[in-house]
């Protein structure tokens, strides 16, 4: 059995710090911005069922696989995959899975930062009281005029990207660990306040039914793929983030408990966000399928009319920015670690170099909302395409290969050693999910999507 390696980038101070950091990576715009709007676009309940099944049966097992590979390798995802292949005497080409993941994370960050910028703008709008007593129309105008201004979006994107670079350049542990301790509980409290407000909107039942009453006639094959892709996106799977954070996990910590805690917290936040938003959508005659603008058009309406709405709105969007930042950091870290290990760059230089490239790539997403709004491929703007290809193709593909590698290629002895347990029921359950459920489900959903089979 190989000796445990040590990370050359530092470690989390405890397993709790890891769980919080990984939860910070998982909980982000995906939960509060994306989950409600894709649920709205894909008809609600049935979509949520597929999403929850994907989290439980594919997401959690793969989270465990990523954490354990990361901790065993203790390097950036490419090198960790390489080392794992070597340890199990498998072909070094398996490191390509590491490349796929790091690239997916890199591409995601380029547009993630742009959307995080929207949240930042909304903090400002809340501070100046722009939502006070505003109606649906006014709120819509605020949103549209933000999107119409490339300068504004660029400014916001620059602020988010430079904060991300600064935090990553300073090393992940200190600022990050501390800020998450403060941020996560506060965000939960604010979400609960919003859910309570939504309960009083008179349309809570409708919202509840929309989320939890599945109507499988509304589910399309592309909806199924989107639910699967989102399960990956929301858990930060197959982007290298979790594998990288696993590389900093103390040796004694339980991988399984960590994975379950992360998935639970992440799902809770998404469901709460849905429960806060849909009742308001129905109460204000808005469209559930409004797309990426959904929360920016619905939540301000709630804030406009609730007691202390201005204060709550400032806090809420500030939380959203923090939630986005803790995810953004986790998206940048794998690339930075890769550059440090491969090119021998200092952390600062690696962060600056990758962050600058991302800043440039982000321009494409910014222009998608204005200058290039009409330039589409397959009916999708640059932003839509990037989001679609990363979340619905690269992540499931990364997950598929990861599952195959972990369950079929790695030595079971090494895995058990890393899970710090014997071959008990939990282990067999994990292995069954990673060996069969994940690869088969991902493959079927893909084949259905490209029309080779018809579910
Ligand atoms: N999981 C994050 C969210 O839901 C996004 C993310 C994806 C972060 C991949 C890191 C890696 O917002």
Tab-separated table of C-alpha atoms and ligand atoms in Angstrom:
chain	number	residue	atom	x	y	z
A	1	UNK	CA	0.000	0.000	0.000
A	2	UNK	CA	1.405	3.391	-0.972
A	3	UNK	CA	2.330	5.909	1.716
A	4	UNK	CA	-0.021	8.901	1.972
A	5	UNK	CA	1.298	11.869	0.016
A	6	UNK	CA	1.312	15.399	1.315
A	7	UNK	CA	-0.176	18.370	-0.472
A	8	UNK	CA	2.308	20.918	-1.702
A	9	UNK	CA	-0.333	23.651	-1.600
A	10	UNK	CA	-1.336	23.448	2.098
A	11	UNK	CA	-4.244	21.785	3.897
A	12	UNK	CA	-7.593	22.609	5.470
A	13	UNK	CA	-7.313	23.163	9.188
A	14	UNK	CA	-9.894	20.470	9.968
A	15	UNK	CA	-12.438	18.225	8.300
A	16	UNK	CA	-15.089	20.803	9.147
A	17	UNK	CA	-13.163	23.426	7.278
A	18	UNK	CA	-13.162	21.087	4.295
A	19	UNK	CA	-16.886	20.430	4.536
A	20	UNK	CA	-17.612	24.125	4.750
A	21	UNK	CA	-15.270	25.030	1.921
A	22	UNK	CA	-16.669	22.303	-0.312
A	23	UNK	CA	-20.199	23.316	0.618
A	24	UNK	CA	-19.219	26.875	-0.224
A	25	UNK	CA	-18.035	25.604	-3.603
A	26	UNK	CA	-21.241	23.662	-4.146
A	27	UNK	CA	-23.697	26.283	-2.977
A	28	UNK	CA	-23.715	29.181	-5.354
A	29	UNK	CA	-25.500	30.699	-8.307
A	30	UNK	CA	-26.397	27.163	-9.365
A	31	UNK	CA	-28.719	26.789	-6.411
A	32	UNK	CA	-30.310	30.196	-6.239
A	33	UNK	CA	-30.115	31.476	-9.789
A	34	UNK	CA	-29.966	28.449	-12.048
A	35	UNK	CA	-32.015	25.758	-10.317
A	36	UNK	CA	-35.222	27.818	-10.161
A	37	UNK	CA	-35.011	29.015	-13.741
A	38	UNK	CA	-34.211	25.676	-15.355
A	39	UNK	CA	-36.933	24.065	-13.234
A	40	UNK	CA	-39.272	26.735	-14.564
A	41	UNK	CA	-38.196	26.150	-18.160
A	42	UNK	CA	-38.572	22.401	-17.874
A	43	UNK	CA	-41.986	22.161	-16.360
A	44	UNK	CA	-41.342	21.715	-12.644
A	45	UNK	CA	-42.050	18.556	-10.593
A	46	UNK	CA	-40.890	15.782	-12.915
A	47	UNK	CA	-37.682	17.672	-13.587
A	48	UNK	CA	-37.102	18.002	-9.836
A	49	UNK	CA	-37.599	14.250	-9.359
A	50	UNK	CA	-34.906	13.437	-11.929
A	51	UNK	CA	-32.614	16.038	-10.399
A	52	UNK	CA	-33.028	14.612	-6.883
A	53	UNK	CA	-32.471	11.068	-8.095
A	54	UNK	CA	-29.341	12.151	-9.921
A	55	UNK	CA	-28.022	13.849	-6.769
A	56	UNK	CA	-28.608	10.803	-4.571
A	57	UNK	CA	-27.576	8.005	-6.887
A	58	UNK	CA	-24.909	9.619	-9.031
A	59	UNK	CA	-23.934	12.852	-7.303
A	60	UNK	CA	-23.076	11.578	-3.842
A	61	UNK	CA	-21.143	8.500	-5.030
A	62	UNK	CA	-19.170	10.621	-7.483
A	63	UNK	CA	-18.487	13.261	-4.852
A	64	UNK	CA	-16.917	10.481	-2.799
A	65	UNK	CA	-14.908	9.270	-5.775
A	66	UNK	CA	-13.559	12.753	-6.458
A	67	UNK	CA	-12.701	13.445	-2.834
A	68	UNK	CA	-10.878	10.192	-2.414
A	69	UNK	CA	-8.909	10.512	-5.650
A	70	UNK	CA	-8.025	14.074	-4.699
A	71	UNK	CA	-6.858	13.154	-1.239
A	72	UNK	CA	-4.890	10.178	-2.455
A	73	UNK	CA	-3.204	12.168	-5.209
A	74	UNK	CA	-2.832	15.444	-3.293
A	75	UNK	CA	-2.060	17.249	-6.554
A	76	UNK	CA	-4.027	19.185	-9.162
A	77	UNK	CA	-6.720	17.009	-10.811
A	78	UNK	CA	-4.603	16.186	-13.879
A	79	UNK	CA	-1.650	14.995	-11.828
A	80	UNK	CA	-3.851	13.251	-9.284
A	81	UNK	CA	-5.527	11.272	-12.062
A	82	UNK	CA	-2.118	10.468	-13.477
A	83	UNK	CA	-0.846	9.253	-10.110
A	84	UNK	CA	-3.953	7.156	-9.514
A	85	UNK	CA	-3.594	5.523	-12.929
A	86	UNK	CA	0.036	4.789	-12.154
A	87	UNK	CA	-0.787	3.349	-8.744
A	88	UNK	CA	-3.336	0.983	-10.235
A	89	UNK	CA	-1.058	0.215	-13.210
A	90	UNK	CA	-3.440	1.689	-15.730
A	91	UNK	CA	-2.727	3.735	-18.847
A	92	UNK	CA	-1.442	7.277	-18.154
A	93	UNK	CA	-3.992	8.545	-20.690
A	94	UNK	CA	-6.511	8.523	-17.835
A	95	UNK	CA	-5.097	11.900	-16.922
A	96	UNK	CA	-7.140	13.200	-19.855
A	97	UNK	CA	-10.141	13.010	-17.533
A	98	UNK	CA	-8.327	15.487	-15.295
A	99	UNK	CA	-7.837	17.795	-18.283
A	100	UNK	CA	-11.486	17.541	-19.245
A	101	UNK	CA	-12.505	18.496	-15.724
A	102	UNK	CA	-10.100	21.407	-15.333
A	103	UNK	CA	-11.110	22.784	-18.750
A	104	UNK	CA	-14.795	22.526	-17.875
A	105	UNK	CA	-14.193	24.438	-14.638
A	106	UNK	CA	-12.199	27.077	-16.483
A	107	UNK	CA	-14.921	27.635	-19.078
A	108	UNK	CA	-17.640	27.728	-16.428
A	109	UNK	CA	-15.812	30.370	-14.428
A	110	UNK	CA	-15.642	32.663	-17.460
A	111	UNK	CA	-19.416	33.101	-17.491
A	112	UNK	CA	-20.029	32.412	-13.815
A	113	UNK	CA	-18.161	35.591	-13.040
A	114	UNK	CA	-20.420	37.566	-15.380
A	115	UNK	CA	-23.565	36.345	-13.635
A	116	UNK	CA	-21.992	36.931	-10.230
A	117	UNK	CA	-21.513	40.483	-11.508
A	118	UNK	CA	-25.280	40.792	-11.953
A	119	UNK	CA	-25.702	39.967	-8.271
A	120	UNK	CA	-23.191	42.630	-7.427
A	121	UNK	CA	-25.140	45.201	-9.435
A	122	UNK	CA	-28.247	44.178	-7.510
A	123	UNK	CA	-26.510	44.821	-4.199
A	124	UNK	CA	-25.912	48.332	-5.447
A	125	UNK	CA	-29.479	48.748	-6.723
A	126	UNK	CA	-30.739	47.570	-3.335
A	127	UNK	CA	-28.523	50.048	-1.519
A	128	UNK	CA	-29.784	53.000	-3.547
A	129	UNK	CA	-33.357	51.828	-2.995
A	130	UNK	CA	-34.133	51.116	-6.639
A	131	UNK	CA	-36.635	48.390	-5.742
A	132	UNK	CA	-38.582	50.412	-3.206
A	133	UNK	CA	-42.250	50.295	-4.235
A	134	UNK	CA	-41.302	49.272	-7.743
A	135	UNK	CA	-43.735	47.282	-9.885
A	136	UNK	CA	-43.131	44.471	-12.374
A	137	UNK	CA	-42.437	46.958	-15.175
A	138	UNK	CA	-39.843	49.004	-13.322
A	139	UNK	CA	-38.037	45.894	-12.155
A	140	UNK	CA	-37.955	44.590	-15.709
A	141	UNK	CA	-36.473	47.853	-16.929
A	142	UNK	CA	-33.712	47.687	-14.306
A	143	UNK	CA	-32.767	44.220	-15.461
A	144	UNK	CA	-32.897	44.995	-19.173
A	145	UNK	CA	-30.862	48.162	-18.895
A	146	UNK	CA	-28.151	46.341	-16.979
A	147	UNK	CA	-27.892	43.723	-19.727
A	148	UNK	CA	-27.877	46.355	-22.438
A	149	UNK	CA	-24.696	47.950	-21.106
A	150	UNK	CA	-21.471	46.108	-21.971
A	151	UNK	CA	-19.492	48.681	-19.986
A	152	UNK	CA	-21.416	48.013	-16.831
A	153	UNK	CA	-21.219	44.245	-17.217
A	154	UNK	CA	-17.517	44.476	-17.918
A	155	UNK	CA	-16.959	46.588	-14.843
A	156	UNK	CA	-18.847	44.087	-12.670
A	157	UNK	CA	-17.096	41.087	-14.227
A	158	UNK	CA	-13.755	42.796	-13.583
A	159	UNK	CA	-14.607	43.316	-9.916
A	160	UNK	CA	-15.615	39.687	-9.451
A	161	UNK	CA	-12.624	38.317	-11.352
A	162	UNK	CA	-10.148	40.483	-9.486
A	163	UNK	CA	-11.614	39.514	-6.103
A	164	UNK	CA	-11.360	35.867	-7.093
A	165	UNK	CA	-7.757	36.308	-8.170
A	166	UNK	CA	-6.837	38.125	-4.974
A	167	UNK	CA	-8.371	35.503	-2.693
A	168	UNK	CA	-6.868	32.576	-4.570
A	169	UNK	CA	-3.502	34.302	-4.754
A	170	UNK	CA	-3.527	34.708	-0.971
A	171	UNK	CA	-4.005	30.987	-0.441
A	172	UNK	CA	-7.377	29.350	0.033
A	173	UNK	CA	-7.442	28.649	3.715
A	174	UNK	CA	-7.585	31.685	5.932
A	175	UNK	CA	-9.951	34.186	4.377
A	176	UNK	CA	-12.063	31.490	2.836
A	177	UNK	CA	-12.550	29.287	5.863
A	178	UNK	CA	-13.511	32.212	8.029
A	179	UNK	CA	-15.827	33.891	5.555
A	180	UNK	CA	-17.760	30.691	4.984
A	181	UNK	CA	-18.366	30.150	8.691
A	182	UNK	CA	-20.095	33.496	8.729
A	183	UNK	CA	-21.734	33.394	5.350
A	184	UNK	CA	-23.419	30.052	5.155
A	185	UNK	CA	-25.643	30.312	8.252
A	186	UNK	CA	-26.575	33.891	7.343
A	187	UNK	CA	-27.588	32.844	3.867
A	188	UNK	CA	-29.770	30.043	5.230
A	189	UNK	CA	-31.516	32.462	7.582
A	190	UNK	CA	-32.187	34.909	4.750
A	191	UNK	CA	-33.549	32.202	2.509
A	192	UNK	CA	-35.861	31.040	5.250
A	193	UNK	CA	-37.091	34.634	5.684
A	194	UNK	CA	-37.868	34.748	1.974
A	195	UNK	CA	-39.653	31.394	2.096
A	196	UNK	CA	-41.785	32.652	4.984
A	197	UNK	CA	-42.601	35.752	2.955
A	198	UNK	CA	-43.481	33.601	-0.056
A	199	UNK	CA	-45.763	31.507	2.167
A	200	UNK	CA	-47.836	34.584	2.802
A	201	UNK	CA	-48.099	35.534	-0.843
A	202	UNK	CA	-51.256	33.450	-1.170
A	203	UNK	CA	-49.685	31.310	-3.893
A	204	UNK	CA	-47.462	29.072	-1.819
A	205	UNK	CA	-49.496	25.980	-2.660
A	206	UNK	CA	-49.111	26.650	-6.343
A	207	UNK	CA	-45.381	26.998	-5.889
A	208	UNK	CA	-45.236	23.802	-3.884
A	209	UNK	CA	-47.252	21.936	-6.489
A	210	UNK	CA	-45.073	23.273	-9.287
A	211	UNK	CA	-41.945	21.961	-7.571
A	212	UNK	CA	-43.181	18.692	-6.158
A	213	UNK	CA	-46.110	17.432	-8.230
A	214	UNK	CA	-44.423	15.589	-11.045
A	215	UNK	CA	-46.118	15.543	-14.408
A	216	UNK	CA	-43.928	13.316	-16.506
A	217	UNK	CA	-45.656	14.421	-19.690
A	218	UNK	CA	-43.891	17.731	-19.319
A	219	UNK	CA	-40.465	16.147	-19.187
A	220	UNK	CA	-38.526	16.064	-22.447
A	221	UNK	CA	-35.309	14.206	-23.186
A	222	UNK	CA	-33.447	17.481	-23.158
A	223	UNK	CA	-35.040	18.254	-19.769
A	224	UNK	CA	-33.685	14.968	-18.413
A	225	UNK	CA	-30.209	15.780	-19.668
A	226	UNK	CA	-30.421	19.257	-18.174
A	227	UNK	CA	-31.476	17.789	-14.788
A	228	UNK	CA	-28.514	15.435	-14.878
A	229	UNK	CA	-26.118	18.166	-15.949
A	230	UNK	CA	-27.389	20.400	-13.221
A	231	UNK	CA	-26.860	17.716	-10.587
A	232	UNK	CA	-23.197	17.808	-11.617
A	233	UNK	CA	-23.040	21.575	-11.833
A	234	UNK	CA	-24.639	22.215	-8.473
A	235	UNK	CA	-22.381	19.735	-6.664
A	236	UNK	CA	-19.362	21.203	-8.484
A	237	UNK	CA	-18.641	17.723	-9.835
A	238	UNK	CA	-16.369	16.962	-12.753
A	239	UNK	CA	-14.784	20.409	-12.725
A	240	UNK	CA	-11.799	19.522	-10.584
A	241	UNK	CA	-13.024	21.739	-7.727
A	242	UNK	CA	-14.010	18.943	-5.400
A	243	UNK	CA	-11.000	16.827	-6.313
A	244	UNK	CA	-8.772	19.801	-5.612
A	245	UNK	CA	-10.417	20.527	-2.282
A	246	UNK	CA	-10.138	16.824	-1.461
A	247	UNK	CA	-6.394	17.163	-1.975
A	248	UNK	CA	-6.283	19.462	1.058
A	249	UNK	CA	-8.428	17.204	3.272
A	250	UNK	CA	-6.837	15.907	6.489
A	251	UNK	CA	-5.926	12.216	6.370
A	252	UNK	CA	-8.236	10.959	9.077
A	253	UNK	CA	-11.503	12.575	7.853
A	254	UNK	CA	-14.390	10.430	6.569
A	255	UNK	CA	-14.962	10.844	2.846
A	256	UNK	CA	-18.492	9.442	2.911
A	257	UNK	CA	-19.773	11.689	5.677
A	258	UNK	CA	-18.269	14.730	4.005
A	259	UNK	CA	-19.905	13.910	0.674
A	260	UNK	CA	-23.319	13.358	2.230
A	261	UNK	CA	-23.133	16.583	4.235
A	262	UNK	CA	-22.184	18.601	1.151
A	263	UNK	CA	-24.949	17.135	-1.010
A	264	UNK	CA	-27.544	17.590	1.721
A	265	UNK	CA	-26.722	21.255	2.335
A	266	UNK	CA	-26.603	21.961	-1.376
A	267	UNK	CA	-29.980	20.374	-2.074
A	268	UNK	CA	-31.573	22.114	0.891
A	269	UNK	CA	-30.508	25.521	-0.431
A	270	UNK	CA	-31.813	24.776	-3.931
A	271	UNK	CA	-35.212	23.634	-2.653
A	272	UNK	CA	-35.505	26.636	-0.357
A	273	UNK	CA	-34.672	28.923	-3.260
A	274	UNK	CA	-37.410	27.282	-5.332
A	275	UNK	CA	-39.889	27.652	-2.482
A	276	UNK	CA	-38.996	31.317	-2.112
A	277	UNK	CA	-39.283	32.100	-5.798
A	278	UNK	CA	-42.157	30.198	-7.431
A	279	UNK	CA	-44.952	31.420	-5.146
A	280	UNK	CA	-43.845	34.968	-6.010
A	281	UNK	CA	-43.774	34.144	-9.688
A	282	UNK	CA	-47.366	32.954	-9.548
A	283	UNK	CA	-48.500	35.731	-7.236
A	284	UNK	CA	-47.209	38.379	-9.640
A	285	UNK	CA	-48.358	36.760	-12.866
A	286	UNK	CA	-44.777	36.302	-13.987
A	287	UNK	CA	-43.663	33.490	-16.247
A	288	UNK	CA	-42.027	30.502	-14.557
A	289	UNK	CA	-39.998	29.974	-17.724
A	290	UNK	CA	-38.480	33.463	-17.772
A	291	UNK	CA	-34.949	32.054	-18.179
A	292	UNK	CA	-31.727	33.368	-16.654
A	293	UNK	CA	-33.357	36.609	-15.520
A	294	UNK	CA	-35.896	34.843	-13.306
A	295	UNK	CA	-34.592	35.657	-9.827
A	296	UNK	CA	-33.571	39.155	-10.833
A	297	UNK	CA	-37.124	39.853	-11.917
A	298	UNK	CA	-39.016	38.079	-9.143
A	299	UNK	CA	-37.129	38.614	-5.912
A	300	UNK	CA	-36.909	42.412	-6.188
A	301	UNK	CA	-40.712	42.428	-6.397
A	302	UNK	CA	-40.902	40.655	-3.081
A	303	UNK	CA	-38.374	43.029	-1.596
A	304	UNK	CA	-40.266	46.027	-2.951
A	305	UNK	CA	-43.287	45.244	-0.849
A	306	UNK	CA	-42.071	43.484	2.272
A	307	UNK	CA	-41.336	45.170	5.601
A	308	UNK	CA	-37.625	46.005	5.851
A	309	UNK	CA	-37.474	44.956	2.203
A	310	UNK	CA	-34.571	47.220	1.409
A	311	UNK	CA	-32.411	45.836	4.181
A	312	UNK	CA	-33.308	42.267	3.336
A	313	UNK	CA	-32.589	42.873	-0.338
A	314	UNK	CA	-29.143	44.302	0.379
A	315	UNK	CA	-28.316	41.345	2.587
A	316	UNK	CA	-29.745	38.851	0.160
A	317	UNK	CA	-27.840	39.967	-2.908
A	318	UNK	CA	-24.691	40.419	-0.855
A	319	UNK	CA	-25.033	36.815	0.261
A	320	UNK	CA	-25.510	35.794	-3.333
A	321	UNK	CA	-22.273	37.543	-4.237
A	322	UNK	CA	-20.442	35.754	-1.431
A	323	UNK	CA	-21.979	32.434	-2.364
A	324	UNK	CA	-20.844	33.036	-5.945
A	325	UNK	CA	-17.361	34.056	-4.823
A	326	UNK	CA	-16.765	30.935	-2.756
A	327	UNK	CA	-17.720	28.933	-5.851
A	328	UNK	CA	-15.626	31.088	-8.164
A	329	UNK	CA	-12.578	30.518	-5.987
A	330	UNK	CA	-13.066	26.777	-6.147
A	331	UNK	CA	-13.342	27.019	-9.924
A	332	UNK	CA	-10.048	28.880	-10.224
A	333	UNK	CA	-8.037	26.808	-7.741
A	334	UNK	CA	-7.551	23.688	-9.926
A	335	UNK	CA	-6.151	25.744	-12.823
A	336	UNK	CA	-3.895	27.641	-10.463
A	337	UNK	CA	-2.594	24.449	-8.845
A	338	UNK	CA	-2.042	22.988	-12.319
A	339	UNK	CA	-0.029	26.003	-13.471
A	340	UNK	CA	1.971	25.988	-10.248
A	341	UNK	CA	2.851	22.328	-10.540
A	342	UNK	CA	3.420	22.188	-14.278
A	343	UNK	CA	5.050	25.543	-14.989
A	344	UNK	CA	6.591	26.102	-11.602
A	345	UNK	CA	4.828	29.444	-11.278
A	346	UNK	CA	4.264	31.090	-7.918
A	347	UNK	CA	0.671	31.022	-6.652
A	348	UNK	CA	0.334	34.752	-7.308
A	349	UNK	CA	1.512	34.533	-10.892
A	350	UNK	CA	-0.570	31.474	-11.615
A	351	UNK	CA	-3.680	33.196	-10.257
A	352	UNK	CA	-3.001	36.364	-12.210
A	353	UNK	CA	-2.298	34.536	-15.463
A	354	UNK	CA	-5.352	32.279	-15.359
A	355	UNK	CA	-7.572	35.061	-14.057
A	356	UNK	CA	-6.555	37.372	-16.892
A	357	UNK	CA	-7.324	34.742	-19.511
A	358	UNK	CA	-10.701	34.206	-17.881
A	359	UNK	CA	-11.372	37.902	-17.885
A	360	UNK	CA	-10.889	37.991	-21.654
A	361	UNK	CA	-13.021	34.894	-22.212
A	362	UNK	CA	-15.766	36.487	-20.113
A	363	UNK	CA	-16.133	39.209	-22.766
A	364	UNK	CA	-17.880	36.656	-24.976
A	365	UNK	CA	-20.561	36.102	-22.351
A	366	UNK	CA	-20.921	39.815	-21.700
A	367	UNK	CA	-21.483	40.594	-25.373
A	368	UNK	CA	-24.014	37.763	-25.602
A	369	UNK	CA	-26.464	40.000	-23.790
A	370	UNK	CA	-25.987	43.038	-25.975
A	371	UNK	CA	-23.574	43.474	-28.901
A	372	UNK	CA	-23.696	39.826	-29.938
A	373	UNK	CA	-27.231	39.059	-28.824
A	374	UNK	CA	-28.187	38.217	-32.400
A	375	UNK	CA	-25.107	36.206	-33.228
A	376	UNK	CA	-26.276	32.700	-32.501
A	377	UNK	CA	-25.195	29.174	-33.283
A	378	UNK	CA	-27.923	26.499	-32.986
A	379	UNK	CA	-30.112	29.311	-31.767
A	380	UNK	CA	-27.811	29.888	-28.809
A	381	UNK	CA	-25.668	32.894	-27.946
A	382	UNK	CA	-22.032	32.477	-26.903
A	383	UNK	CA	-23.137	32.477	-23.268
A	384	UNK	CA	-25.931	29.955	-23.841
A	385	UNK	CA	-23.591	27.729	-25.780
A	386	UNK	CA	-20.872	27.837	-23.146
A	387	UNK	CA	-23.354	27.093	-20.403
A	388	UNK	CA	-24.955	24.309	-22.405
A	389	UNK	CA	-21.786	22.603	-23.532
A	390	UNK	CA	-20.106	22.727	-20.126
A	391	UNK	CA	-23.039	21.799	-17.906
A	392	UNK	CA	-24.831	19.348	-20.158
A	393	UNK	CA	-22.007	17.734	-22.099
A	394	UNK	CA	-18.600	18.208	-20.474
A	395	UNK	CA	-19.728	17.585	-16.890
A	396	UNK	CA	-21.732	14.404	-17.556
A	397	UNK	CA	-18.883	13.133	-19.772
A	398	UNK	CA	-16.323	13.896	-17.082
A	399	UNK	CA	-18.582	12.161	-14.568
A	400	UNK	CA	-18.942	9.123	-16.805
A	401	UNK	CA	-15.197	8.642	-17.197
A	402	UNK	CA	-14.601	9.371	-13.559
A	403	UNK	CA	-17.090	6.686	-12.575
A	404	UNK	CA	-15.525	4.173	-14.950
A	405	UNK	CA	-12.078	4.951	-13.643
A	406	UNK	CA	-12.978	4.837	-9.948
A	407	UNK	CA	-15.123	1.721	-10.088
A	408	UNK	CA	-13.448	-0.350	-12.792
A	409	UNK	CA	-9.844	0.748	-12.925
A	410	UNK	CA	-8.718	1.662	-9.441
A	411	UNK	CA	-7.618	-1.070	-7.054
A	412	UNK	CA	-10.435	-1.739	-4.550
A	413	UNK	CA	-7.805	-2.070	-1.811
A	414	UNK	CA	-6.581	1.466	-2.451
A	415	UNK	CA	-10.135	2.783	-2.396
A	416	UNK	CA	-11.022	1.075	0.860
A	417	UNK	CA	-7.825	2.324	2.356
A	418	UNK	CA	-8.729	5.863	1.336
A	419	UNK	CA	-12.311	5.515	2.584
A	420	UNK	CA	-10.809	4.334	5.900
A	421	UNK	CA	-13.188	1.413	6.156
A	422	UNK	CA	-13.601	-2.249	5.421
A	423	UNK	CA	-15.757	-3.699	2.639
A	424	UNK	CA	-19.065	-3.089	4.422
A	425	UNK	CA	-22.569	-2.471	3.125
A	426	UNK	CA	-21.935	1.213	2.530
A	427	UNK	CA	-18.949	0.385	0.373
A	428	UNK	CA	-20.871	-2.099	-1.777
A	429	UNK	CA	-23.670	0.383	-2.165
A	430	UNK	CA	-21.180	3.026	-3.302
A	431	UNK	CA	-19.516	0.615	-5.685
A	432	UNK	CA	-22.801	-0.441	-7.206
A	433	UNK	CA	-23.746	3.179	-7.880
A	434	UNK	CA	-20.398	4.114	-9.380
A	435	UNK	CA	-19.970	0.869	-11.349
A	436	UNK	CA	-23.440	0.539	-12.787
A	437	UNK	CA	-25.940	3.254	-11.935
A	438	UNK	CA	-23.830	6.276	-12.911
A	439	UNK	CA	-22.377	4.982	-16.213
A	440	UNK	CA	-25.625	3.366	-17.349
A	441	UNK	CA	-27.806	6.335	-16.416
A	442	UNK	CA	-25.482	8.887	-18.013
A	443	UNK	CA	-25.215	6.813	-21.190
A	444	UNK	CA	-28.964	6.254	-21.476
A	445	UNK	CA	-29.752	9.922	-20.922
A	446	UNK	CA	-27.241	10.858	-23.627
A	447	UNK	CA	-28.508	8.331	-26.141
A	448	UNK	CA	-32.044	9.472	-25.493
A	449	UNK	CA	-31.011	13.065	-25.978
A	450	UNK	CA	-29.244	12.509	-29.290
A	451	UNK	CA	-32.229	10.498	-30.421
A	452	UNK	CA	-30.606	7.075	-30.633
A	453	UNK	CA	-33.110	5.655	-28.185
A	454	UNK	CA	-36.529	6.883	-27.176
A	455	UNK	CA	-37.432	6.642	-23.514
B	1	LIG	N1	-21.730	24.487	-7.708
B	1	LIG	C1	-21.647	25.881	-8.003
B	1	LIG	C2	-23.049	26.451	-7.989
B	1	LIG	O1	-24.001	25.727	-7.844
B	1	LIG	C3	-20.995	26.165	-9.325
B	1	LIG	C4	-19.731	25.448	-9.496
B	1	LIG	C5	-19.603	24.528	-10.481
B	1	LIG	C6	-18.664	25.695	-8.637
B	1	LIG	C7	-18.446	23.811	-10.615
B	1	LIG	C8	-17.502	24.989	-8.770
B	1	LIG	C9	-17.384	24.047	-9.752
B	1	LIG	O2	-23.208	27.614	-8.133
